[in-house]
mmCIF file of C-alpha atoms in Angstrom:
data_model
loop_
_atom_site.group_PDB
_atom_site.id
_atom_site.type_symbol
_atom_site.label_atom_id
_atom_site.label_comp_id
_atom_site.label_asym_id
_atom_site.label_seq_id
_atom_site.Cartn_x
_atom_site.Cartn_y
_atom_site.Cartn_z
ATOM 1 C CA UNK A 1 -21.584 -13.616 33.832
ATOM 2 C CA UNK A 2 -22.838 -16.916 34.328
ATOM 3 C CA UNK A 3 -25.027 -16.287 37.178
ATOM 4 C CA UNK A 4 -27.151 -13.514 34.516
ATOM 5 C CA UNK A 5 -26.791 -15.464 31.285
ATOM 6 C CA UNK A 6 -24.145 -12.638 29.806
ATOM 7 C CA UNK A 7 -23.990 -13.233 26.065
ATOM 8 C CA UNK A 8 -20.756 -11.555 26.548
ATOM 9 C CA UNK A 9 -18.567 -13.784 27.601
ATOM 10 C CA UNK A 10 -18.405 -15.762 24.091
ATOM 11 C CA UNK A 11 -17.527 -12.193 22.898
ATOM 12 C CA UNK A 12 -14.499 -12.000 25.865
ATOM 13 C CA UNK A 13 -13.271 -14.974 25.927
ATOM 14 C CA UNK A 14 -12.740 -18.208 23.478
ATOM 15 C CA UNK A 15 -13.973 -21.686 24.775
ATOM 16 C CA UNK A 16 -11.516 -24.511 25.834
ATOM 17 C CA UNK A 17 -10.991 -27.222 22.718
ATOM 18 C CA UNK A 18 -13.478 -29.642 22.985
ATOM 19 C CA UNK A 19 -11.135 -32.708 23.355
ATOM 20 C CA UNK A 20 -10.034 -31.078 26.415
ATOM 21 C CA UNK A 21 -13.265 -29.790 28.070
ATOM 22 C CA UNK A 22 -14.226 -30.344 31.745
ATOM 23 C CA UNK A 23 -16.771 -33.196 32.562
ATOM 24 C CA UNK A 24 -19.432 -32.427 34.941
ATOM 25 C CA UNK A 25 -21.985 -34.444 37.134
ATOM 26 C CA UNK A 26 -25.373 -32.719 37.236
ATOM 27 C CA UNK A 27 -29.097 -33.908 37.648
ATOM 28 C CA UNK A 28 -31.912 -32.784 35.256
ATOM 29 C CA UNK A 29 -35.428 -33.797 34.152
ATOM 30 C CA UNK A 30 -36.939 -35.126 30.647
ATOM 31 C CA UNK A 31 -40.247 -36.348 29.691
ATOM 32 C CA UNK A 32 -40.454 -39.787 30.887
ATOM 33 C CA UNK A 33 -41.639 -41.176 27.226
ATOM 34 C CA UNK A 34 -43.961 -43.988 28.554
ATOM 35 C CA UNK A 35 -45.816 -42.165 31.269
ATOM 36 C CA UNK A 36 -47.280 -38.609 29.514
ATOM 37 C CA UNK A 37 -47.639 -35.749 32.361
ATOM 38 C CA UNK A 38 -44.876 -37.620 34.401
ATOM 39 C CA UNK A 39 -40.771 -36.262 33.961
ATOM 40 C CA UNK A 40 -37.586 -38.454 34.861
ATOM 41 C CA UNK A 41 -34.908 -36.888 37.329
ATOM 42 C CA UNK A 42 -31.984 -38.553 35.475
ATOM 43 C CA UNK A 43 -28.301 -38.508 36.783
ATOM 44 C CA UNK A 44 -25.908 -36.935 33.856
ATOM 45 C CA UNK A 45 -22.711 -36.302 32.651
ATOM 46 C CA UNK A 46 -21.454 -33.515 30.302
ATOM 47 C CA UNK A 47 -19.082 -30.895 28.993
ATOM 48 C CA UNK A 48 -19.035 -27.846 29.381
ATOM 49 C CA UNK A 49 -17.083 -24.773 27.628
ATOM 50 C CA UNK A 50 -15.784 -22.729 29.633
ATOM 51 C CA UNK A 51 -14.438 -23.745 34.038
ATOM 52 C CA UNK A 52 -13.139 -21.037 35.839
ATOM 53 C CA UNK A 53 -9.426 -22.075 37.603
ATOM 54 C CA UNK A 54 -9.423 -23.132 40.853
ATOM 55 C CA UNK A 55 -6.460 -20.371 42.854
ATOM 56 C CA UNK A 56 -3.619 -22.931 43.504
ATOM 57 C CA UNK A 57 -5.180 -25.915 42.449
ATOM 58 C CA UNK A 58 -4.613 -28.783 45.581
ATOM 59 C CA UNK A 59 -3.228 -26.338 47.714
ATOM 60 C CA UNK A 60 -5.058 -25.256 50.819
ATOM 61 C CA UNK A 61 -4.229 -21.650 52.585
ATOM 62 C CA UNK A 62 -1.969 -21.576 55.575
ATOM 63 C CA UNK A 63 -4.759 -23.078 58.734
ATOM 64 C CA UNK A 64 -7.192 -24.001 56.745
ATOM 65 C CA UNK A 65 -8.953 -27.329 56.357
ATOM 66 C CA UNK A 66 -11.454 -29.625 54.394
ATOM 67 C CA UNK A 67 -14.012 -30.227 56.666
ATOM 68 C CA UNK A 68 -13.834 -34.294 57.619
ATOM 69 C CA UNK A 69 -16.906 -36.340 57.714
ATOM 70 C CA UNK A 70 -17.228 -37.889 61.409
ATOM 71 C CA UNK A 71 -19.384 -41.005 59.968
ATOM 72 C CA UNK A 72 -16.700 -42.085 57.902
ATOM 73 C CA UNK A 73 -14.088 -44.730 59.309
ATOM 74 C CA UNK A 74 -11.324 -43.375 56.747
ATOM 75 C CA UNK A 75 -11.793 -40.301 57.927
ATOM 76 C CA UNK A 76 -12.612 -39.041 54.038
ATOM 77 C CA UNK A 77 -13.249 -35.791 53.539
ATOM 78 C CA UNK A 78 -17.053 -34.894 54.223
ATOM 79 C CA UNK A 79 -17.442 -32.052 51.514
ATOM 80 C CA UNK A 80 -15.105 -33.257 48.057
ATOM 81 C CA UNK A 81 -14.184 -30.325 45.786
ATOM 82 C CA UNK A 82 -15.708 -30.566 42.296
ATOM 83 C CA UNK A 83 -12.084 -30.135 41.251
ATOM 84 C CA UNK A 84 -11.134 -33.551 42.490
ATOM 85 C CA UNK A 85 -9.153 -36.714 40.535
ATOM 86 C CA UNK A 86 -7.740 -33.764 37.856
ATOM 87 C CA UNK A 87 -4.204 -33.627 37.768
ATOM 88 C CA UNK A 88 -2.156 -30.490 38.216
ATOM 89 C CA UNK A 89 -0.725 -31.234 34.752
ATOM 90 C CA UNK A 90 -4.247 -31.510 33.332
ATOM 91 C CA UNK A 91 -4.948 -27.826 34.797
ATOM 92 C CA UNK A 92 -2.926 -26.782 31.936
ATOM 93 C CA UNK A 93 -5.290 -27.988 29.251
ATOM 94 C CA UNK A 94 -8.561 -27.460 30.420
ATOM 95 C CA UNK A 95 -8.893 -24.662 32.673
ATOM 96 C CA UNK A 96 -7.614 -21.618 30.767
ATOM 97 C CA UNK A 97 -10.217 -19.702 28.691
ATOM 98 C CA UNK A 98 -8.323 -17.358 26.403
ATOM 99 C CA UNK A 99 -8.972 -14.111 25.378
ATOM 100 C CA UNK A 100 -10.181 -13.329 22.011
ATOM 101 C CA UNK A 101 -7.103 -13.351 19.531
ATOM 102 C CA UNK A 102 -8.945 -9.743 18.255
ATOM 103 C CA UNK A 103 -9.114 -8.249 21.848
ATOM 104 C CA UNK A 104 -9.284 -4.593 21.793
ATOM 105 C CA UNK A 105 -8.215 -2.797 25.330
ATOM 106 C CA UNK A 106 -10.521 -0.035 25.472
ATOM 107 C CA UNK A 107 -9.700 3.050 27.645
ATOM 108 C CA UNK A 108 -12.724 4.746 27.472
ATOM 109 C CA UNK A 109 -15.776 3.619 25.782
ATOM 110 C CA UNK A 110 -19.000 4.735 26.012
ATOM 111 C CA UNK A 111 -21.010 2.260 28.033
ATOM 112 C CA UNK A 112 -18.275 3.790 30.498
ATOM 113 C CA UNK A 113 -19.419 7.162 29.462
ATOM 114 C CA UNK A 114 -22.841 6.113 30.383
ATOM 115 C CA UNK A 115 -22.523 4.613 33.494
ATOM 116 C CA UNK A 116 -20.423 7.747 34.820
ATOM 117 C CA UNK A 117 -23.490 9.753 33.931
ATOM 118 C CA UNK A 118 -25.482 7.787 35.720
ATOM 119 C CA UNK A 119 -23.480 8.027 38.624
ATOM 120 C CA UNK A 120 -23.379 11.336 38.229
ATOM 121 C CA UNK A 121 -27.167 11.182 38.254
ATOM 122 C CA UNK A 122 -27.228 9.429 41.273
ATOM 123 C CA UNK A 123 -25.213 11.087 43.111
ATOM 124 C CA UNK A 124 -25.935 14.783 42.231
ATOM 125 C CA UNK A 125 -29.594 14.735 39.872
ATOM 126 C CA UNK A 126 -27.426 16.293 37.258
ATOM 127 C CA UNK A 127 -28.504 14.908 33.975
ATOM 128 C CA UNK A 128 -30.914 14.832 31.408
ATOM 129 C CA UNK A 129 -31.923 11.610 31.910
ATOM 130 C CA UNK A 130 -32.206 9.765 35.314
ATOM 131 C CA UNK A 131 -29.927 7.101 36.965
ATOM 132 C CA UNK A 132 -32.354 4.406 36.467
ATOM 133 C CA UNK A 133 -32.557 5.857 32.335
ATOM 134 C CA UNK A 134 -28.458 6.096 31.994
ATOM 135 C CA UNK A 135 -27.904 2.471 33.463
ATOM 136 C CA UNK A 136 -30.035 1.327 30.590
ATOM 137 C CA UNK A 137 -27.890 2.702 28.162
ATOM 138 C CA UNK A 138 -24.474 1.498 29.145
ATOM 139 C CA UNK A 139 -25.865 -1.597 29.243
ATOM 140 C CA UNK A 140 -27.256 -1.379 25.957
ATOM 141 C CA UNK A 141 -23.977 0.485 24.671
ATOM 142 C CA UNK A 142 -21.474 -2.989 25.920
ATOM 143 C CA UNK A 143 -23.656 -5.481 24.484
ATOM 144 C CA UNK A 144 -23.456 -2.954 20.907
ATOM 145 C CA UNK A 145 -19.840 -3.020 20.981
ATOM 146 C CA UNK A 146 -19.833 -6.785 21.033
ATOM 147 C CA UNK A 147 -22.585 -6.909 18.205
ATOM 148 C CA UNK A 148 -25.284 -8.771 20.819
ATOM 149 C CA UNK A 149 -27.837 -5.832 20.820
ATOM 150 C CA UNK A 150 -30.760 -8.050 19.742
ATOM 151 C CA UNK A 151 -29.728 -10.119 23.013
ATOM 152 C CA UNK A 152 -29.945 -7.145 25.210
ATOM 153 C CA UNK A 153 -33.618 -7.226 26.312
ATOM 154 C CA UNK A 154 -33.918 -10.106 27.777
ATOM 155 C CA UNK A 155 -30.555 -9.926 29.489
ATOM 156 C CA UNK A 156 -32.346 -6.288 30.733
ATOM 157 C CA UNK A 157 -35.175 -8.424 32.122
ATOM 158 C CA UNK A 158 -33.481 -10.597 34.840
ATOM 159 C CA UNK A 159 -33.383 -10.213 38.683
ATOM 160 C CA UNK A 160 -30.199 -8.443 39.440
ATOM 161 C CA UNK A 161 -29.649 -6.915 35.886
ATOM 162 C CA UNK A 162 -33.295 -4.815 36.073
ATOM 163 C CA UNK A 163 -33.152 -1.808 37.580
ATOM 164 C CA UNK A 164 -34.083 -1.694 41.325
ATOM 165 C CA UNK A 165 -34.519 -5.774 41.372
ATOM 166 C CA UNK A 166 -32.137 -8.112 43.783
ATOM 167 C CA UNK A 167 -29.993 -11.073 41.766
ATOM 168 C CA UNK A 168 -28.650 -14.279 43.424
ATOM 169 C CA UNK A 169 -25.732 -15.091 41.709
ATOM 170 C CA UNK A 170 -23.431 -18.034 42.103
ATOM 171 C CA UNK A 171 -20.369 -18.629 43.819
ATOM 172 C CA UNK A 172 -16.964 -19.811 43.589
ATOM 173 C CA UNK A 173 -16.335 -23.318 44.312
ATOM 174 C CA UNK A 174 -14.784 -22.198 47.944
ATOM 175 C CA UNK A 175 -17.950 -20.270 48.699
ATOM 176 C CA UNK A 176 -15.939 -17.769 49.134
ATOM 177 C CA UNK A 177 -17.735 -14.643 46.636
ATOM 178 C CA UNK A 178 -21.350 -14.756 45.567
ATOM 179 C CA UNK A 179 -22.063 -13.246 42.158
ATOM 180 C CA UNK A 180 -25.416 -11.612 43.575
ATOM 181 C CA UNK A 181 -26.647 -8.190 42.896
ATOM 182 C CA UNK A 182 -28.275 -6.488 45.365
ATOM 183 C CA UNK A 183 -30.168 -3.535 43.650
ATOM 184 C CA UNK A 184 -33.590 -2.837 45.615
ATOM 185 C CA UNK A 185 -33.444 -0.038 47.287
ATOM 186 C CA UNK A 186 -31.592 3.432 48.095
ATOM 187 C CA UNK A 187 -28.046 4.621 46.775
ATOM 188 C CA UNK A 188 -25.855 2.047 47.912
ATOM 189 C CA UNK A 189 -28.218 -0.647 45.645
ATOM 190 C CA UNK A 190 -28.299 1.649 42.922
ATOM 191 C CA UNK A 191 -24.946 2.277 42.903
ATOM 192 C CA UNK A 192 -23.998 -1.379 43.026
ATOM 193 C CA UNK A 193 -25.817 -1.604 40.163
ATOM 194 C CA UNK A 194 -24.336 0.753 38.361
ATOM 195 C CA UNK A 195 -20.851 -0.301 39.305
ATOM 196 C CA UNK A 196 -21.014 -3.993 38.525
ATOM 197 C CA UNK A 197 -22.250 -3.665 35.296
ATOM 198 C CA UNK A 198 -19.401 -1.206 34.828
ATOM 199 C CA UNK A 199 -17.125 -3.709 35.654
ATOM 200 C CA UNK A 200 -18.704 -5.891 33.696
ATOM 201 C CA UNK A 201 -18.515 -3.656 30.461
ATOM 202 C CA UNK A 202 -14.648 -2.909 31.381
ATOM 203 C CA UNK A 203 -13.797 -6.743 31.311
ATOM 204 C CA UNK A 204 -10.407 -5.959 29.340
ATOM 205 C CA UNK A 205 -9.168 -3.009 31.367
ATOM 206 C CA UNK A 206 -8.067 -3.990 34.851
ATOM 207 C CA UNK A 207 -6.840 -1.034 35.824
ATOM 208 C CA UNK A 208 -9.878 0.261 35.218
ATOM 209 C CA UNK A 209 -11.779 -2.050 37.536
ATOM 210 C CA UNK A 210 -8.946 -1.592 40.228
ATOM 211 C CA UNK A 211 -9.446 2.094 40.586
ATOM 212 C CA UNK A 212 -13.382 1.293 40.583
ATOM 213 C CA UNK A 213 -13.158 -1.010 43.728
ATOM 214 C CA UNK A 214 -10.955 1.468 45.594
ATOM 215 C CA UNK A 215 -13.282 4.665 44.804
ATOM 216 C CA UNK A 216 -16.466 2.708 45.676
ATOM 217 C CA UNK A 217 -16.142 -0.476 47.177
ATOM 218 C CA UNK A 218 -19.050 -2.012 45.733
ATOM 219 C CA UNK A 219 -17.400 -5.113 44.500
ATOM 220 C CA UNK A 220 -16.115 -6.480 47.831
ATOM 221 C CA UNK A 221 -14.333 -9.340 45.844
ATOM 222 C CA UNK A 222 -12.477 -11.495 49.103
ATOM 223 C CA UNK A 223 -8.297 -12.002 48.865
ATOM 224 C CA UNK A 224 -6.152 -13.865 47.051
ATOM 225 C CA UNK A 225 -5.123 -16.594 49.242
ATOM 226 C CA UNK A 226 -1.006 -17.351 48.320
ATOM 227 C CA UNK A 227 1.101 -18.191 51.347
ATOM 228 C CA UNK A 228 2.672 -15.236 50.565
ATOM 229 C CA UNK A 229 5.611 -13.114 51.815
ATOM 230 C CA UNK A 230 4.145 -9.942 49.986
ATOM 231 C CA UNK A 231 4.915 -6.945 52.434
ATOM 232 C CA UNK A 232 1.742 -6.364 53.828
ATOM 233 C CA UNK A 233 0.736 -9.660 53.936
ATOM 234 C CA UNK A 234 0.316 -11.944 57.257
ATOM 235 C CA UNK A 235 1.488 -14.867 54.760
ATOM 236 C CA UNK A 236 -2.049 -16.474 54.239
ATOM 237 C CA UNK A 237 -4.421 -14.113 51.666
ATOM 238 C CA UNK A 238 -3.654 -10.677 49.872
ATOM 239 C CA UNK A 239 -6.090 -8.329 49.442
ATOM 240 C CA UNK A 240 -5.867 -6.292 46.456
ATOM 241 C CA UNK A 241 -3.224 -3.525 46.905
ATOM 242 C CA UNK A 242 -3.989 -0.356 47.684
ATOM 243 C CA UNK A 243 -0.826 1.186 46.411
ATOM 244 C CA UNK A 244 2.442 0.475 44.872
ATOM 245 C CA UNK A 245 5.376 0.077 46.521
ATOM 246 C CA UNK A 246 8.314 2.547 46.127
ATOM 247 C CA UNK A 247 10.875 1.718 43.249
ATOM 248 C CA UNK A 248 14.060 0.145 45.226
ATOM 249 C CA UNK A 249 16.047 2.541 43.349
ATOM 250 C CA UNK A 250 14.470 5.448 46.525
ATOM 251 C CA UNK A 251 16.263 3.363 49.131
ATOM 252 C CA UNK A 252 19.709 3.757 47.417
ATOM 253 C CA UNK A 253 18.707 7.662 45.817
ATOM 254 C CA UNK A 254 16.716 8.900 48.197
ATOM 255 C CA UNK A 255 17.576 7.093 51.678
ATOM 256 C CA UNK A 256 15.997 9.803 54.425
ATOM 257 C CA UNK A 257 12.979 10.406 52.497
ATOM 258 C CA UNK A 258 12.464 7.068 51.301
ATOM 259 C CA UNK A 259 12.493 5.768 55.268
ATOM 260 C CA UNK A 260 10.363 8.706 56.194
ATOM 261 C CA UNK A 261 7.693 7.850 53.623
ATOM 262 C CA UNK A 262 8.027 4.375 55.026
ATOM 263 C CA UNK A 263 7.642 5.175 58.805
ATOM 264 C CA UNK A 264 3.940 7.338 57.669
ATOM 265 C CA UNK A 265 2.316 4.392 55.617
ATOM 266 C CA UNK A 266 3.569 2.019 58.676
ATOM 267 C CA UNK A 267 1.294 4.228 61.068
ATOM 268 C CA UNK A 268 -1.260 4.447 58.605
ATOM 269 C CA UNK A 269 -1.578 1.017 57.906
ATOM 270 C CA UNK A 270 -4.637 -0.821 58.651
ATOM 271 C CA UNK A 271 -3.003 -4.175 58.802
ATOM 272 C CA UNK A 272 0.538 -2.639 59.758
ATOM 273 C CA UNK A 273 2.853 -6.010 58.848
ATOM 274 C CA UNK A 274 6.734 -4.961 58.974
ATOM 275 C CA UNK A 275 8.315 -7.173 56.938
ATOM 276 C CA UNK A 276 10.677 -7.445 53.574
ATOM 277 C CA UNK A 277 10.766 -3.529 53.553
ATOM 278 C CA UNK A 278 9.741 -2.655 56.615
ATOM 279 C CA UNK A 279 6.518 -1.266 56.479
ATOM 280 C CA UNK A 280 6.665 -0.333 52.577
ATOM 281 C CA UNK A 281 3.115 -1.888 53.083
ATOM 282 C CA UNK A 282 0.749 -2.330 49.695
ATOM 283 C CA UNK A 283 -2.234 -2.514 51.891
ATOM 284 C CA UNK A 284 -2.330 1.179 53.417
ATOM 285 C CA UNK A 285 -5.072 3.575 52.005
ATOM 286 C CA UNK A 286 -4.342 6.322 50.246
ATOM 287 C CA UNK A 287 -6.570 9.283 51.030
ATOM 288 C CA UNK A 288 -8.431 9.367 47.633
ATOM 289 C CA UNK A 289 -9.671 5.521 48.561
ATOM 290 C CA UNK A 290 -12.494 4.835 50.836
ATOM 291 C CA UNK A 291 -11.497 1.985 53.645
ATOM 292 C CA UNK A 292 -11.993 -1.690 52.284
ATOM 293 C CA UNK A 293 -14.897 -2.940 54.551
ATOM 294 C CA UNK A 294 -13.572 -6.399 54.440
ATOM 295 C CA UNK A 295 -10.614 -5.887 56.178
ATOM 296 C CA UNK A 296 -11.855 -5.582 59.437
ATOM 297 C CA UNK A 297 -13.120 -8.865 59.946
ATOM 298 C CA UNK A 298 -10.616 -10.167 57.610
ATOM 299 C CA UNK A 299 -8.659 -12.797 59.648
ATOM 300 C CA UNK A 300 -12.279 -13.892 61.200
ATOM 301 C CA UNK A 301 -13.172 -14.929 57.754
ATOM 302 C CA UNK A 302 -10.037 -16.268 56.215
ATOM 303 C CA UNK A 303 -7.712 -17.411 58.851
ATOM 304 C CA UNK A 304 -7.808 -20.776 59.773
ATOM 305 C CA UNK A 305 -11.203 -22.067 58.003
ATOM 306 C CA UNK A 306 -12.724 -25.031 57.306
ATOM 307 C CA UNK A 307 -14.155 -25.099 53.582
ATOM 308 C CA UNK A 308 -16.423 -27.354 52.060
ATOM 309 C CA UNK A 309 -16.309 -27.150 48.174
ATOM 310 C CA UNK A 310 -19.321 -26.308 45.915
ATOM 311 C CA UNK A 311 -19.480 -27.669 41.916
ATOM 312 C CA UNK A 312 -23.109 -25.346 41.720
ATOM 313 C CA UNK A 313 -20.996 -22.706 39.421
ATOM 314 C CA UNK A 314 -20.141 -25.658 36.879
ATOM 315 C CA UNK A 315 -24.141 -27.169 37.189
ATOM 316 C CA UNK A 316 -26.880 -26.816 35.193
ATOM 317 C CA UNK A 317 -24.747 -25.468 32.637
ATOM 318 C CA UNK A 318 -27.323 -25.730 29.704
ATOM 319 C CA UNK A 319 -30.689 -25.487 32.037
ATOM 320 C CA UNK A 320 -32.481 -27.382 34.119
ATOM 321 C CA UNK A 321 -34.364 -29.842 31.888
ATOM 322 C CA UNK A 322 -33.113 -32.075 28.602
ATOM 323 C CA UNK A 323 -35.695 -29.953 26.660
ATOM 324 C CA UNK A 324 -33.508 -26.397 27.671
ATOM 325 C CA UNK A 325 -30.171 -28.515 27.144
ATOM 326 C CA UNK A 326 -31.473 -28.949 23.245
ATOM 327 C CA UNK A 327 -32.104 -25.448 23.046
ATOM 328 C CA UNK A 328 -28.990 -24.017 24.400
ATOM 329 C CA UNK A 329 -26.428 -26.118 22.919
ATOM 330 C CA UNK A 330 -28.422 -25.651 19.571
ATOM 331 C CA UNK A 331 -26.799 -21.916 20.174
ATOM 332 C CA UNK A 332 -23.108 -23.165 19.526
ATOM 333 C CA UNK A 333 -24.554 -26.653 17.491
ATOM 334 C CA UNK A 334 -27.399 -25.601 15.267
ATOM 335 C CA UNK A 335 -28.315 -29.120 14.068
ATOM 336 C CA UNK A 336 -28.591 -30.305 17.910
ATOM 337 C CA UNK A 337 -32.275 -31.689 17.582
ATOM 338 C CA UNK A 338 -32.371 -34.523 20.106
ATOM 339 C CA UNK A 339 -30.455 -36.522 23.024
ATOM 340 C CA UNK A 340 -28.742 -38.257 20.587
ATOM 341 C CA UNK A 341 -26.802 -35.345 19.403
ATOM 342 C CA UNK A 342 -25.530 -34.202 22.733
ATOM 343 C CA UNK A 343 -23.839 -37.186 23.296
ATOM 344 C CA UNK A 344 -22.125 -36.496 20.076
ATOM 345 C CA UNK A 345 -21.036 -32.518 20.577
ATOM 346 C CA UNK A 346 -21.127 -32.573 24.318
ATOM 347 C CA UNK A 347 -20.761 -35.977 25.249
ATOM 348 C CA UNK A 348 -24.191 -35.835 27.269
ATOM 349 C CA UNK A 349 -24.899 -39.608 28.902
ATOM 350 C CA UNK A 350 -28.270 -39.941 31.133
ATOM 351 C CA UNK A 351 -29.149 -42.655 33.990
ATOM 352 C CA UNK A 352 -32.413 -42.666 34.353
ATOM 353 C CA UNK A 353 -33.209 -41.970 38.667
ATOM 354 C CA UNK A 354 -36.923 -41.688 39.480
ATOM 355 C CA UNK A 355 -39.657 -40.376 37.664
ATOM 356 C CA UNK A 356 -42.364 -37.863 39.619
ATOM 357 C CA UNK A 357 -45.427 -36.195 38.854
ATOM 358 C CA UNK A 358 -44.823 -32.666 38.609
ATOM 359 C CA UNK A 359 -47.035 -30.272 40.672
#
């Protein structure tokens, strides 16, 4: 949501109390006020809302690594996360978002309604309207439920979010997911299209956006990495499951069949770990989910890495220049009308860096 500027997240979730807000380093630009045509690239500091949690903050998965920088004599970490000096007790102040007190769980709504018929559209030309025409409207449909239709245009308008356009999105601070969009193109684009913003529009119903993934696998989000003993897992990530487990009550009430059942989904398995329950395993496919693409590669990309954290997610939180950071905190602090009065509601600083001529 941050990646396309989604008005919706100040309708999902509530912002973290100022006093307790996340400080981040960031470089921007401002008119340098002595030299007219010429802008300063100034060093600041700020807070921001909203910071996503970090999964196990300070713990690293089973083989992996921070990457080490072979110039240092310390031997100091080449790549720091943007997480780094914050306390594990502090985690519990600042890093939660919460969900609107007046959250309504949804289980059908009509931007869903929409976006099914435009799936439906895509997949089959059944319709009176086309894919491209039914997209619109469950886009248009979320942001009325929320009460942000006059925002809905230009959200419409961006790379990504318009229909047959690509998006770059950001990423987590692992680099693990990017938040692009890649819609140019035939069905599959299309479809992620379609999907995503579906997800998007279901942001309360997780369910929901489990069932989604398995159908169409257009999400692709990576695992969960736990050092767990979760049967199925090989005790360093966790995809998400593709099935529940049997109730423990079918080993005691239903012995035979409950060890039959087992022995299939063991054979079945595409990552067929025999652990806890001995092949009870949450990451066989069931037959009315397509195969998650990730998993063949799987212990190429997550076993055993060496990471190097990014803090772009958290940058650039307001825009790129002083003049956009005005502007966009003015949108939560109306009577923000200068410098001055960020330091006061965000607790903005500047050091002036260099000033340039811009081309």
């Amino acid at each position: 949501m941050r990646s396309y500027n989604d008005p919706r997240l100040e309708a999902f979730v509530d912002p973290t109390e100022t006093l307790n807000q996340y400080t981040v380093s960031d470089t921007i630009s401002r008119p340098n006020p002595y030299e007219p045509g010429f802008r300063d690239s100034i060093a600041v500091t700020y807070r921001i809302p909203h910071l996503p949690s970090p999964e196990r903050s300070g713990i690293l998965p089973r083989g992996w690594e921070v990457a080490i920088d072979p110039n240092s004599p310390n031997g100091t970490t080449k790549y720091e996360s943007p997480y780094t000096g914050i306390l594990a007790t502090q985690w519990s102040l600042i890093n939660y978002d919460f969900i609107k007190p007046d959250a309504k769980h949804v289980i059908m709504n009509w931007a869903d309604a929409c976006f099914l018929k435009a799936e439906a559209a895509l997949r089959y030309g059944i319709g009176s309207k086309s894919a491209e025409g039914y997209y619109y409207e469950g886009i248009e449909a979320s942001f009325a439920q929320y009460g942000l239709t006059s925002a809905v245009k230009e959200y419409k308008e961006q790379n990504g979010i318009k229909w047959n356009t690509n998006g770059k999105g950001l990423t987590d601070f692992r680099c693990l997911y990017h938040a692009d969009i890649n819609g140019e193109g035939d069905f599959d684009n299309h479809l992620e299209q379609i999907i995503k913003q579906r997800y998007i529009a279901d942001y309360f119903n997780g369910y929901s956006a489990w069932c989604l993934e398995r159908r169409t696998r257009v999400l692709k989000f990576p695992p969960f990495f736990c050092n767990s003993t979760t049967e199925g897992s090989n005790g360093t990530y966790d995809f998400i499951p593709e099935r529940y487990v049997y109730p423990l009550s079918e080993i005691t009430n239903n012995t035979a069949a409950y060890w039959n059942a087992v022995s299939d989904l063991l054979t079945q398995s595409p990552y067929p770990i025999n652990n806890v329950r001995k092949g009870d395993n949450l990451q066989t496919h069931l037959k009315m989910s397509l195969v998650n693409p990730l998993l063949e590669n799987a212990d190429a990309n997550y076993m055993n890495r060496t990471i190097a954290y990014s803090s772009r997610h958290l940058q650039k939180w307001y825009g790129n220049t002083e003049e956009e950071f005005i502007k966009n905190v003015q949108k939560i602090y109306p009577d923000v009308t200068s410098s001055k009065l960020l330091r006061k509601y965000i607790g903005y600083k500047a050091t002036v860096i260099s000033t340039y001529e811009p081309k």
